[in-house]
Amino acid sequence: MSMSKASVILTVIVLLLISSKEAASIQSGSRSILRAVSSENKARVDYAVDLNSTNFDVVLRNTPAAHAVVEFYAHWCPACRNYKPQYEKVAKLFNGPDAVHPGIALMTRVDCALKINNKLCDKFSVSHYPMLFWGPPSKFASGGWEPKEEKSEIHVIDDGRTAERLLNWINKQLGSSYGLDDEKFENEHLPSNISDPGQIARAVYDVEEATFFAFEIILEHKMIKPHTRASLIKFLQLLVAHHPSKRCRKGSAEVLVNFDDLCPPDMWSPDKQEAVSDDKGMLGNFQICGKEVPRGYWMFCRGSKNDTRGFSCGLWVVLHSLSVRIEDGESQFAFTAVCDFINNFFICEECREHFYQMCSR
Ligand SMILES: *[C@@H]1O[C@H](CO)[C@@H](O)[C@H](O)[C@H]1NC(C)=O
Ligand SMILES: *[C@@H]1O[C@H](CO)[C@@H](O)[C@H](O)[C@H]1NC(C)=O
Ligand SMILES: *[C@@H]1O[C@H](CO)[C@@H](O)[C@H](O)[C@H]1NC(C)=O
């Protein structure tokens, strides 16, 4: 069976899932976590992400955003303090749960007045405050900038003195026409073209979020049983090779390598359960897509309609993005792995049966 057929089936099943009552219970299961995380976010007033030499490389290497803006400043500098609200106005468009244009650019800042950042600021030849750079996030990570370097993909933003001018500058780079007053993002459509690298990059936020919750649900419902272990292992193999997010691939690989320790065959045996009643085992402490996931909000999957929202939508994107990355030679393995995974780890009985019928055709 070809994978394109598989992806059609996946689409159908996830649409079924969405309309089911169980989908609602999946969402409410994860809602407590979402609430915990989002109340944390409320305390944060800044949209721009504070970076220092400890996390600079990691954050920029791992962000799903396609571009990054780095502001080098000094907290004592009056011009920098005056500039902050301007920078924040733009950061608000691109960063955080209320971003109107999520996934496009990560807006960050580095305080060069902190000793720990001295080397970092030197690497970028920071000559005045505030000094702004633009470039691909991966080029910032373990990168640098020198005034005479012509081929660098990192550029100084030479005209960003006000929020309007900064956004104009960014618009010019992107060929976009974003405005400071753009309305709150309401996405009523799933990513429509999953072969479009831009859409995938933005959808990766949700793919990561959904991957985390898929495992959270498996643990919450204690679904790893002697007869389902093999199926989980197969699905993990698929994730290691084809998950669109590098850090989820890495996390899946770690789970796979340590599978017997993280999921010992007796992890939920009756004796153990009595000892610790709310035990998710060692796997429960493992963040499959890294420390930053879950973020507690969805990017694309936050439409107002049920079927474009939350976990169901995220899962759709996960399965879909897997199906487009599968090579021909492994489509049979992949198809079986996904079918078995759905069959064993979906809590919607009706969808599972439906899907199982299609899978066994
Ligand atoms: C969306 O889901 C909620 C429960 O999760 C339900 O009460 C509501 O009727 C649904 N809306 C639509 C349009 O299906
Ligand atoms: C660097 O940033 C991280 C993450 O925000 C923070 O936990 C850490 O305390 C910062 N280090 C210094 C020296 O400010
Ligand atoms: C999807 O995106 C790819 C890459 O950007 C493009 O070549 C293709 O034409 C797009 N397809 C549709 C249906 O828009």
Short mmCIF file of C-alpha atoms in Angstrom, two decimals, residues 233-235 237-238 329-339:
data_model
loop_
_atom_site.label_atom_id
_atom_site.label_comp_id
_atom_site.label_asym_id
_atom_site.label_seq_id
_atom_site.Cartn_x
_atom_site.Cartn_y
_atom_site.Cartn_z
CA ILE A 233 8.92 0.91 19.85
CA LYS A 234 8.09 0.78 16.15
CA PHE A 235 6.39 4.15 16.28
CA GLN A 237 11.63 4.32 15.34
CA LEU A 238 9.50 6.22 12.89
CA GLY A 329 11.10 1.60 0.48
CA GLU A 330 9.83 1.86 4.02
CA SER A 331 6.23 2.76 3.38
CA GLN A 332 5.00 -0.68 4.41
CA PHE A 333 6.81 -0.52 7.73
CA ALA A 334 5.65 3.02 8.31
CA PHE A 335 2.09 2.22 7.45
CA THR A 336 1.98 -0.71 9.86
CA ALA A 337 3.71 1.30 12.57
CA VAL A 338 1.20 4.13 12.33
CA CYS A 339 -1.78 1.75 12.17
#
